[in-house]
Amino acid sequence: MKFADGEDKVLLFDPNKAEHVVITYPTKEGEPENKPTNRIKFYLKAARSDGTISDNAEEVEWTTSETTGREVLRWLLKGFFLLDVSRKGSGKFDTKYTISPHL
């Protein structure tokens, strides 16, 4: 699952499928090797803007930072599995996700 800058999505998270992963991203030629990064992997389905799920919606993976992952987990632990997720920013250091329950 990928997000573009300014994109909003409604996502149905599977609360039983979240895991901590360590990823080492590939480097560009001539750059020093990247260090392993802690991430959170979620399994989810994309929903329509009204919150309904298509019968043929496929489960996909979304791997995100620990900061964003903690925010998602906060809502999942409160029983909210259908979440609005918005991305602002396009770079490695200026991207911020806003997570809220879909009401």
Coordinates of C-alpha atoms in Angstrom, one line a residue:
M1 CA 0.0 0.0 0.0
K2 CA 1.4 3.4 -1.0
F3 CA 0.2 6.9 -0.3
A4 CA 0.8 10.0 -2.3
D5 CA 1.3 13.5 -0.7
G6 CA -2.2 14.8 0.2
E7 CA -3.9 11.4 -0.3
D8 CA -6.7 10.3 2.1
K9 CA -7.8 6.7 2.4
V10 CA -10.3 4.7 4.4
L11 CA -8.8 1.5 5.6
L12 CA -10.1 -1.6 7.4
F13 CA -7.3 -3.0 9.6
D14 CA -7.1 -6.6 10.8
P15 CA -6.3 -6.1 14.5
N16 CA -4.9 -9.6 14.7
K17 CA -2.3 -9.0 12.0
A18 CA 0.2 -6.4 13.1
E19 CA 3.8 -7.1 13.5
H20 CA 7.1 -5.4 14.3
V21 CA 9.6 -5.8 11.4
V22 CA 13.2 -4.7 10.8
I23 CA 13.9 -3.6 7.3
T24 CA 17.1 -2.5 5.6
Y25 CA 16.2 -0.4 2.5
P26 CA 18.4 -0.7 -0.6
T27 CA 20.9 2.1 -1.2
K28 CA 21.6 4.0 -4.3
E29 CA 24.9 3.3 -6.0
G30 CA 27.8 5.2 -4.4
E31 CA 25.9 5.9 -1.1
P32 CA 26.8 4.3 2.2
E33 CA 24.7 1.2 3.2
N34 CA 21.5 2.0 5.0
K35 CA 21.1 0.8 8.6
P36 CA 18.2 -1.5 9.6
T37 CA 15.0 0.4 10.4
N38 CA 12.3 -0.6 12.8
R39 CA 8.8 -0.6 11.2
I40 CA 5.3 -1.8 11.9
K41 CA 3.6 -4.0 9.3
F42 CA -0.2 -4.0 9.1
Y43 CA -2.6 -6.0 7.0
L44 CA -5.7 -4.2 5.8
K45 CA -8.3 -3.7 3.1
A46 CA -9.1 -0.5 1.3
A47 CA -12.6 0.7 1.9
R48 CA -14.9 3.1 -0.1
S49 CA -15.3 6.6 1.3
D50 CA -18.6 5.6 2.9
G51 CA -16.8 2.9 4.8
T52 CA -18.1 -0.1 2.9
I53 CA -15.7 -2.9 1.7
S54 CA -16.0 -4.3 -1.8
D55 CA -16.6 -8.1 -1.9
N56 CA -13.5 -8.5 -4.0
A57 CA -11.2 -6.3 -1.8
E58 CA -7.9 -7.9 -1.4
E59 CA -5.9 -7.8 1.9
V60 CA -2.7 -5.8 1.4
E61 CA 0.3 -5.0 3.6
W62 CA 1.2 -1.5 4.8
T63 CA 4.6 -1.0 6.5
T64 CA 5.0 2.3 8.3
S65 CA 7.2 4.0 10.9
E66 CA 6.9 3.1 14.6
T67 CA 5.5 6.5 15.3
T68 CA 2.6 6.1 12.8
G69 CA 2.3 2.5 13.8
R70 CA 1.7 3.4 17.5
E71 CA -1.0 5.8 16.4
V72 CA -2.8 3.1 14.4
L73 CA -2.4 0.6 17.3
R74 CA -3.8 3.1 19.7
W75 CA -7.1 3.2 17.7
L76 CA -7.1 -0.6 17.2
L77 CA -6.8 -1.2 20.9
K78 CA -9.8 1.0 21.5
G79 CA -11.8 -1.1 19.0
F80 CA -11.7 1.1 16.0
F81 CA -10.7 -1.0 13.0
L82 CA -12.0 1.3 10.1
L83 CA -9.6 4.3 10.1
D84 CA -9.2 7.4 8.0
V85 CA -5.5 7.8 7.0
S86 CA -4.1 10.9 5.4
R87 CA -0.6 11.6 4.2
K88 CA 1.0 15.1 4.1
G89 CA 4.5 15.5 2.7
S90 CA 6.5 13.7 0.1
G91 CA 10.0 13.2 1.5
K92 CA 11.6 11.0 4.0
F93 CA 11.8 13.6 6.7
D94 CA 8.7 15.8 6.0
T95 CA 6.0 13.1 5.8
K96 CA 3.3 13.0 8.5
Y97 CA 0.3 10.7 8.6
T98 CA -2.9 11.6 10.4
I99 CA -4.9 8.7 11.7
S100 CA -8.5 8.9 13.0
P101 CA -11.5 6.6 13.3
H102 CA -13.9 6.6 10.3
L103 CA -17.2 7.8 11.7

